[in-house]
């Protein structure tokens, strides 16, 4: 644990820790965006499949 804290102090001296935290935050935001896009795509696929089912039931 002590070694880790000295590493953090060393990184903060050069302002690297802040950059790492910013990059991590941006990466998390990017993951959230891609998850939202995946959800939208999945919803669109479900809507299309539901419409196809309705079309088939009308055709019968």
PDB file with one MODEL, atoms N, CA, C and O in Angstrom:
MODEL        1
ATOM      1  N   UNK A   1       0.832  -1.205   0.000  1.00  0.00           N
ATOM      2  CA  UNK A   1       0.000   0.000   0.000  1.00  0.00           C
ATOM      3  C   UNK A   1       0.869   1.260   0.000  1.00  0.00           C
ATOM      4  O   UNK A   1       0.574   2.237  -0.687  1.00  0.00           O
ATOM      5  N   UNK A   2       1.944   1.212   0.784  1.00  0.00           N
ATOM      6  CA  UNK A   2       2.791   2.397   0.898  1.00  0.00           C
ATOM      7  C   UNK A   2       3.452   2.712  -0.437  1.00  0.00           C
ATOM      8  O   UNK A   2       3.604   3.875  -0.811  1.00  0.00           O
ATOM      9  N   UNK A   3       3.842   1.661  -1.149  1.00  0.00           N
ATOM     10  CA  UNK A   3       4.471   1.864  -2.456  1.00  0.00           C
ATOM     11  C   UNK A   3       3.496   2.550  -3.410  1.00  0.00           C
ATOM     12  O   UNK A   3       3.883   3.425  -4.184  1.00  0.00           O
ATOM     13  N   UNK A   4       2.222   2.140  -3.345  1.00  0.00           N
ATOM     14  CA  UNK A   4       1.205   2.725  -4.225  1.00  0.00           C
ATOM     15  C   UNK A   4       1.056   4.224  -3.954  1.00  0.00           C
ATOM     16  O   UNK A   4       0.980   5.022  -4.888  1.00  0.00           O
ATOM     17  N   UNK A   5       1.014   4.605  -2.662  1.00  0.00           N
ATOM     18  CA  UNK A   5       0.833   6.019  -2.329  1.00  0.00           C
ATOM     19  C   UNK A   5       2.025   6.832  -2.824  1.00  0.00           C
ATOM     20  O   UNK A   5       1.851   7.953  -3.303  1.00  0.00           O
ATOM     21  N   UNK A   6       3.234   6.282  -2.714  1.00  0.00           N
ATOM     22  CA  UNK A   6       4.400   7.016  -3.209  1.00  0.00           C
ATOM     23  C   UNK A   6       4.322   7.155  -4.723  1.00  0.00           C
ATOM     24  O   UNK A   6       4.726   8.178  -5.275  1.00  0.00           O
ATOM     25  N   UNK A   7       3.809   6.137  -5.390  1.00  0.00           N
ATOM     26  CA  UNK A   7       3.618   6.223  -6.853  1.00  0.00           C
ATOM     27  C   UNK A   7       2.633   7.340  -7.186  1.00  0.00           C
ATOM     28  O   UNK A   7       2.856   8.112  -8.118  1.00  0.00           O
ATOM     29  N   UNK A   8       1.521   7.425  -6.404  1.00  0.00           N
ATOM     30  CA  UNK A   8       0.526   8.468  -6.652  1.00  0.00           C
ATOM     31  C   UNK A   8       1.137   9.846  -6.446  1.00  0.00           C
ATOM     32  O   UNK A   8       0.892  10.753  -7.241  1.00  0.00           O
ATOM     33  N   UNK A   9       1.926  10.016  -5.394  1.00  0.00           N
ATOM     34  CA  UNK A   9       2.574  11.307  -5.142  1.00  0.00           C
ATOM     35  C   UNK A   9       3.494  11.656  -6.309  1.00  0.00           C
ATOM     36  O   UNK A   9       3.524  12.797  -6.770  1.00  0.00           O
ATOM     37  N   UNK A  10       4.229  10.678  -6.770  1.00  0.00           N
ATOM     38  CA  UNK A  10       5.154  10.880  -7.892  1.00  0.00           C
ATOM     39  C   UNK A  10       4.383  11.316  -9.134  1.00  0.00           C
ATOM     40  O   UNK A  10       4.802  12.227  -9.849  1.00  0.00           O
ATOM     41  N   UNK A  11       3.255  10.660  -9.382  1.00  0.00           N
ATOM     42  CA  UNK A  11       2.456  10.995 -10.558  1.00  0.00           C
ATOM     43  C   UNK A  11       1.852  12.384 -10.426  1.00  0.00           C
ATOM     44  O   UNK A  11       1.811  13.144 -11.394  1.00  0.00           O
ATOM     45  N   UNK A  12       1.384  12.716  -9.229  1.00  0.00           N
ATOM     46  CA  UNK A  12       0.778  14.041  -9.032  1.00  0.00           C
ATOM     47  C   UNK A  12       1.810  15.136  -9.212  1.00  0.00           C
ATOM     48  O   UNK A  12       1.477  16.224  -9.680  1.00  0.00           O
ATOM     49  N   UNK A  13       3.059  14.870  -8.849  1.00  0.00           N
ATOM     50  CA  UNK A  13       4.113  15.871  -9.029  1.00  0.00           C
ATOM     51  C   UNK A  13       4.168  16.315 -10.488  1.00  0.00           C
ATOM     52  O   UNK A  13       4.394  17.492 -10.771  1.00  0.00           O
ATOM     53  N   UNK A  14       3.967  15.398 -11.398  1.00  0.00           N
ATOM     54  CA  UNK A  14       4.034  15.722 -12.820  1.00  0.00           C
ATOM     55  C   UNK A  14       2.645  15.916 -13.436  1.00  0.00           C
ATOM     56  O   UNK A  14       2.512  16.077 -14.650  1.00  0.00           O
ATOM     57  N   UNK A  15       1.607  15.899 -12.580  1.00  0.00           N
ATOM     58  CA  UNK A  15       0.251  16.104 -13.081  1.00  0.00           C
ATOM     59  C   UNK A  15      -0.262  14.960 -13.942  1.00  0.00           C
ATOM     60  O   UNK A  15      -1.185  15.138 -14.737  1.00  0.00           O
ATOM     61  N   UNK A  16       0.339  13.789 -13.781  1.00  0.00           N
ATOM     62  CA  UNK A  16      -0.079  12.649 -14.613  1.00  0.00           C
ATOM     63  C   UNK A  16      -1.361  12.015 -14.086  1.00  0.00           C
ATOM     64  O   UNK A  16      -2.187  11.524 -14.855  1.00  0.00           O
ATOM     65  N   UNK A  17      -1.515  12.034 -12.763  1.00  0.00           N
ATOM     66  CA  UNK A  17      -2.679  11.370 -12.174  1.00  0.00           C
ATOM     67  C   UNK A  17      -3.973  12.013 -12.677  1.00  0.00           C
ATOM     68  O   UNK A  17      -4.941  11.323 -12.994  1.00  0.00           O
ATOM     69  N   UNK A  18      -3.972  13.353 -12.745  1.00  0.00           N
ATOM     70  CA  UNK A  18      -5.154  14.048 -13.245  1.00  0.00           C
ATOM     71  C   UNK A  18      -5.475  13.654 -14.674  1.00  0.00           C
ATOM     72  O   UNK A  18      -6.636  13.459 -15.031  1.00  0.00           O
ATOM     73  N   UNK A  19      -4.424  13.536 -15.497  1.00  0.00           N
ATOM     74  CA  UNK A  19      -4.635  13.131 -16.895  1.00  0.00           C
ATOM     75  C   UNK A  19      -5.202  11.725 -16.959  1.00  0.00           C
ATOM     76  O   UNK A  19      -6.108  11.451 -17.746  1.00  0.00           O
ATOM     77  N   UNK A  20      -4.668  10.827 -16.127  1.00  0.00           N
ATOM     78  CA  UNK A  20      -5.163   9.445 -16.115  1.00  0.00           C
ATOM     79  C   UNK A  20      -6.632   9.429 -15.730  1.00  0.00           C
ATOM     80  O   UNK A  20      -7.437   8.725 -16.339  1.00  0.00           O
ATOM     81  N   UNK A  21      -6.982  10.229 -14.693  1.00  0.00           N
ATOM     82  CA  UNK A  21      -8.384  10.275 -14.253  1.00  0.00           C
ATOM     83  C   UNK A  21      -9.279  10.832 -15.348  1.00  0.00           C
ATOM     84  O   UNK A  21     -10.384  10.333 -15.558  1.00  0.00           O
ATOM     85  N   UNK A  22      -8.814  11.865 -16.051  1.00  0.00           N
ATOM     86  CA  UNK A  22      -9.616  12.429 -17.145  1.00  0.00           C
ATOM     87  C   UNK A  22      -9.826  11.394 -18.238  1.00  0.00           C
ATOM     88  O   UNK A  22     -10.937  11.226 -18.741  1.00  0.00           O
ATOM     89  N   UNK A  23      -8.752  10.702 -18.603  1.00  0.00           N
ATOM     90  CA  UNK A  23      -8.877   9.685 -19.657  1.00  0.00           C
ATOM     91  C   UNK A  23      -9.851   8.598 -19.240  1.00  0.00           C
ATOM     92  O   UNK A  23     -10.664   8.134 -20.038  1.00  0.00           O
ATOM     93  N   UNK A  24      -9.757   8.192 -17.955  1.00  0.00           N
ATOM     94  CA  UNK A  24     -10.669   7.145 -17.467  1.00  0.00           C
ATOM     95  C   UNK A  24     -12.104   7.634 -17.545  1.00  0.00           C
ATOM     96  O   UNK A  24     -12.993   6.890 -17.960  1.00  0.00           O
ATOM     97  N   UNK A  25     -12.341   8.899 -17.143  1.00  0.00           N
ATOM     98  CA  UNK A  25     -13.694   9.456 -17.181  1.00  0.00           C
ATOM     99  C   UNK A  25     -14.209   9.505 -18.621  1.00  0.00           C
ATOM    100  O   UNK A  25     -15.363   9.168 -18.887  1.00  0.00           O
ATOM    101  N   UNK A  26     -13.343   9.930 -19.547  1.00  0.00           N
ATOM    102  CA  UNK A  26     -13.752   9.986 -20.955  1.00  0.00           C
ATOM    103  C   UNK A  26     -14.063   8.593 -21.468  1.00  0.00           C
ATOM    104  O   UNK A  26     -15.023   8.403 -22.215  1.00  0.00           O
ATOM    105  N   UNK A  27     -13.245   7.604 -21.065  1.00  0.00           N
ATOM    106  CA  UNK A  27     -13.474   6.234 -21.516  1.00  0.00           C
ATOM    107  C   UNK A  27     -14.811   5.732 -21.000  1.00  0.00           C
ATOM    108  O   UNK A  27     -15.553   5.065 -21.721  1.00  0.00           O
ATOM    109  N   UNK A  28     -15.119   6.059 -19.735  1.00  0.00           N
ATOM    110  CA  UNK A  28     -16.407   5.640 -19.163  1.00  0.00           C
ATOM    111  C   UNK A  28     -17.548   6.298 -19.931  1.00  0.00           C
ATOM    112  O   UNK A  28     -18.542   5.641 -20.241  1.00  0.00           O
ATOM    113  N   UNK A  29     -17.417   7.595 -20.243  1.00  0.00           N
ATOM    114  CA  UNK A  29     -18.449   8.289 -21.009  1.00  0.00           C
ATOM    115  C   UNK A  29     -18.622   7.637 -22.379  1.00  0.00           C
ATOM    116  O   UNK A  29     -19.747   7.441 -22.839  1.00  0.00           O
ATOM    117  N   UNK A  30     -17.508   7.304 -23.026  1.00  0.00           N
ATOM    118  CA  UNK A  30     -17.576   6.678 -24.344  1.00  0.00           C
ATOM    119  C   UNK A  30     -18.291   5.332 -24.250  1.00  0.00           C
ATOM    120  O   UNK A  30     -19.086   4.989 -25.125  1.00  0.00           O
ATOM    121  N   UNK A  31     -18.011   4.565 -23.187  1.00  0.00           N
ATOM    122  CA  UNK A  31     -18.681   3.283 -23.007  1.00  0.00           C
ATOM    123  C   UNK A  31     -20.178   3.489 -22.816  1.00  0.00           C
ATOM    124  O   UNK A  31     -20.983   2.742 -23.373  1.00  0.00           O
ATOM    125  N   UNK A  32     -20.558   4.499 -22.031  1.00  0.00           N
ATOM    126  CA  UNK A  32     -21.973   4.785 -21.827  1.00  0.00           C
ATOM    127  C   UNK A  32     -22.644   5.131 -23.158  1.00  0.00           C
ATOM    128  O   UNK A  32     -23.747   4.661 -23.440  1.00  0.00           O
ATOM    129  N   UNK A  33     -21.978   5.950 -23.974  1.00  0.00           N
ATOM    130  CA  UNK A  33     -22.535   6.329 -25.272  1.00  0.00           C
ATOM    131  C   UNK A  33     -22.760   5.091 -26.126  1.00  0.00           C
ATOM    132  O   UNK A  33     -23.830   4.922 -26.711  1.00  0.00           O
ATOM    133  N   UNK A  34     -21.749   4.220 -26.200  1.00  0.00           N
ATOM    134  CA  UNK A  34     -21.887   3.041 -27.045  1.00  0.00           C
ATOM    135  C   UNK A  34     -22.988   2.135 -26.501  1.00  0.00           C
ATOM    136  O   UNK A  34     -23.700   1.498 -27.277  1.00  0.00           O
ATOM    137  N   UNK A  35     -23.137   2.071 -25.180  1.00  0.00           N
ATOM    138  CA  UNK A  35     -24.220   1.268 -24.614  1.00  0.00           C
ATOM    139  C   UNK A  35     -25.571   1.844 -25.022  1.00  0.00           C
ATOM    140  O   UNK A  35     -26.477   1.095 -25.388  1.00  0.00           O
ATOM    141  N   UNK A  36     -25.715   3.169 -24.963  1.00  0.00           N
ATOM    142  CA  UNK A  36     -26.976   3.797 -25.371  1.00  0.00           C
ATOM    143  C   UNK A  36     -27.246   3.519 -26.841  1.00  0.00           C
ATOM    144  O   UNK A  36     -28.381   3.234 -27.221  1.00  0.00           O
ATOM    145  N   UNK A  37     -26.206   3.600 -27.676  1.00  0.00           N
ATOM    146  CA  UNK A  37     -26.387   3.335 -29.103  1.00  0.00           C
ATOM    147  C   UNK A  37     -26.790   1.882 -29.315  1.00  0.00           C
ATOM    148  O   UNK A  37     -27.662   1.594 -30.135  1.00  0.00           O
ATOM    149  N   UNK A  38     -26.155   0.954 -28.575  1.00  0.00           N
ATOM    150  CA  UNK A  38     -26.532  -0.461 -28.695  1.00  0.00           C
ATOM    151  C   UNK A  38     -27.986  -0.660 -28.312  1.00  0.00           C
ATOM    152  O   UNK A  38     -28.722  -1.380 -28.987  1.00  0.00           O
ATOM    153  N   UNK A  39     -28.405  -0.007 -27.205  1.00  0.00           N
ATOM    154  CA  UNK A  39     -29.804  -0.133 -26.776  1.00  0.00           C
ATOM    155  C   UNK A  39     -30.744   0.368 -27.863  1.00  0.00           C
ATOM    156  O   UNK A  39     -31.761  -0.265 -28.146  1.00  0.00           O
ATOM    157  N   UNK A  40     -30.407   1.510 -28.479  1.00  0.00           N
ATOM    158  CA  UNK A  40     -31.251   2.051 -29.549  1.00  0.00           C
ATOM    159  C   UNK A  40     -31.343   1.075 -30.706  1.00  0.00           C
ATOM    160  O   UNK A  40     -32.425   0.840 -31.245  1.00  0.00           O
ATOM    161  N   UNK A  41     -30.203   0.503 -31.088  1.00  0.00           N
ATOM    162  CA  UNK A  41     -30.186  -0.450 -32.205  1.00  0.00           C
ATOM    163  C   UNK A  41     -31.035  -1.663 -31.859  1.00  0.00           C
ATOM    164  O   UNK A  41     -31.810  -2.141 -32.687  1.00  0.00           O
ATOM    165  N   UNK A  42     -30.886  -2.166 -30.618  1.00  0.00           N
ATOM    166  CA  UNK A  42     -31.679  -3.332 -30.204  1.00  0.00           C
ATOM    167  C   UNK A  42     -33.164  -3.003 -30.244  1.00  0.00           C
ATOM    168  O   UNK A  42     -33.970  -3.803 -30.719  1.00  0.00           O
ATOM    169  N   UNK A  43     -33.530  -1.806 -29.736  1.00  0.00           N
ATOM    170  CA  UNK A  43     -34.942  -1.402 -29.760  1.00  0.00           C
ATOM    171  C   UNK A  43     -35.448  -1.334 -31.198  1.00  0.00           C
ATOM    172  O   UNK A  43     -36.559  -1.778 -31.487  1.00  0.00           O
ATOM    173  N   UNK A  44     -34.636  -0.777 -32.104  1.00  0.00           N
ATOM    174  CA  UNK A  44     -35.046  -0.695 -33.507  1.00  0.00           C
ATOM    175  C   UNK A  44     -35.260  -2.091 -34.082  1.00  0.00           C
ATOM    176  O   UNK A  44     -36.226  -2.326 -34.808  1.00  0.00           O
ATOM    177  N   UNK A  45     -34.359  -3.017 -33.756  1.00  0.00           N
ATOM    178  CA  UNK A  45     -34.484  -4.383 -34.272  1.00  0.00           C
ATOM    179  C   UNK A  45     -35.780  -5.007 -33.755  1.00  0.00           C
ATOM    180  O   UNK A  45     -36.509  -5.652 -34.509  1.00  0.00           O
ATOM    181  N   UNK A  46     -36.062  -4.809 -32.459  1.00  0.00           N
ATOM    182  CA  UNK A  46     -37.296  -5.367 -31.892  1.00  0.00           C
ATOM    183  C   UNK A  46     -38.515  -4.764 -32.571  1.00  0.00           C
ATOM    184  O   UNK A  46     -39.464  -5.481 -32.888  1.00  0.00           O
ATOM    185  N   UNK A  47     -38.501  -3.454 -32.798  1.00  0.00           N
ATOM    186  CA  UNK A  47     -39.637  -2.811 -33.468  1.00  0.00           C
ATOM    187  C   UNK A  47     -39.829  -3.398 -34.863  1.00  0.00           C
ATOM    188  O   UNK A  47     -40.953  -3.694 -35.267  1.00  0.00           O
ATOM    189  N   UNK A  48     -38.726  -3.565 -35.600  1.00  0.00           N
ATOM    190  CA  UNK A  48     -38.829  -4.123 -36.945  1.00  0.00           C
ATOM    191  C   UNK A  48     -39.371  -5.546 -36.899  1.00  0.00           C
ATOM    192  O   UNK A  48     -40.229  -5.910 -37.702  1.00  0.00           O
ATOM    193  N   UNK A  49     -38.874  -6.352 -35.962  1.00  0.00           N
ATOM    194  CA  UNK A  49     -39.335  -7.735 -35.886  1.00  0.00           C
ATOM    195  C   UNK A  49     -40.814  -7.780 -35.497  1.00  0.00           C
ATOM    196  O   UNK A  49     -41.560  -8.624 -35.994  1.00  0.00           O
ATOM    197  N   UNK A  50     -41.242  -6.870 -34.605  1.00  0.00           N
ATOM    198  CA  UNK A  50     -42.660  -6.819 -34.241  1.00  0.00           C
ATOM    199  C   UNK A  50     -43.508  -6.438 -35.443  1.00  0.00           C
ATOM    200  O   UNK A  50     -44.581  -7.005 -35.650  1.00  0.00           O
ATOM    201  N   UNK A  51     -43.034  -5.476 -36.243  1.00  0.00           N
ATOM    202  CA  UNK A  51     -43.785  -5.073 -37.426  1.00  0.00           C
ATOM    203  C   UNK A  51     -43.888  -6.229 -38.415  1.00  0.00           C
ATOM    204  O   UNK A  51     -44.935  -6.426 -39.032  1.00  0.00           O
ATOM    205  N   UNK A  52     -42.807  -6.997 -38.570  1.00  0.00           N
ATOM    206  CA  UNK A  52     -42.833  -8.149 -39.474  1.00  0.00           C
ATOM    207  C   UNK A  52     -43.858  -9.171 -39.004  1.00  0.00           C
ATOM    208  O   UNK A  52     -44.594  -9.743 -39.807  1.00  0.00           O
ATOM    209  N   UNK A  53     -43.897  -9.397 -37.677  1.00  0.00           N
ATOM    210  CA  UNK A  53     -44.880 -10.342 -37.133  1.00  0.00           C
ATOM    211  C   UNK A  53     -46.283  -9.849 -37.425  1.00  0.00           C
ATOM    212  O   UNK A  53     -47.143 -10.639 -37.815  1.00  0.00           O
ATOM    213  N   UNK A  54     -46.536  -8.539 -37.243  1.00  0.00           N
ATOM    214  CA  UNK A  54     -47.858  -7.982 -37.524  1.00  0.00           C
ATOM    215  C   UNK A  54     -48.196  -8.143 -39.003  1.00  0.00           C
ATOM    216  O   UNK A  54     -49.326  -8.490 -39.347  1.00  0.00           O
ATOM    217  N   UNK A  55     -47.208  -7.888 -39.895  1.00  0.00           N
ATOM    218  CA  UNK A  55     -47.445  -8.032 -41.326  1.00  0.00           C
ATOM    219  C   UNK A  55     -47.805  -9.478 -41.662  1.00  0.00           C
ATOM    220  O   UNK A  55     -48.708  -9.722 -42.462  1.00  0.00           O
ATOM    221  N   UNK A  56     -47.112 -10.425 -41.063  1.00  0.00           N
ATOM    222  CA  UNK A  56     -47.393 -11.846 -41.330  1.00  0.00           C
ATOM    223  C   UNK A  56     -48.785 -12.209 -40.852  1.00  0.00           C
ATOM    224  O   UNK A  56     -49.517 -12.917 -41.545  1.00  0.00           O
ATOM    225  N   UNK A  57     -49.159 -11.728 -39.665  1.00  0.00           N
ATOM    226  CA  UNK A  57     -50.480 -12.081 -39.132  1.00  0.00           C
ATOM    227  C   UNK A  57     -51.577 -11.447 -39.992  1.00  0.00           C
ATOM    228  O   UNK A  57     -52.656 -12.026 -40.120  1.00  0.00           O
ATOM    229  N   UNK A  58     -51.332 -10.285 -40.578  1.00  0.00           N
ATOM    230  CA  UNK A  58     -52.308  -9.666 -41.466  1.00  0.00           C
ATOM    231  C   UNK A  58     -52.410 -10.441 -42.780  1.00  0.00           C
ATOM    232  O   UNK A  58     -53.485 -10.557 -43.368  1.00  0.00           O
ATOM    233  N   UNK A  59     -51.263 -10.972 -43.228  1.00  0.00           N
ATOM    234  CA  UNK A  59     -51.238 -11.684 -44.505  1.00  0.00           C
ATOM    235  C   UNK A  59     -51.985 -13.013 -44.407  1.00  0.00           C
ATOM    236  O   UNK A  59     -52.555 -13.483 -45.392  1.00  0.00           O
ATOM    237  N   UNK A  60     -51.982 -13.616 -43.216  1.00  0.00           N
ATOM    238  CA  UNK A  60     -52.626 -14.934 -43.087  1.00  0.00           C
ATOM    239  C   UNK A  60     -54.136 -14.868 -43.129  1.00  0.00           C
ATOM    240  O   UNK A  60     -54.802 -15.898 -43.033  1.00  0.00           O
TER     241      UNK A  60
ENDMDL
END
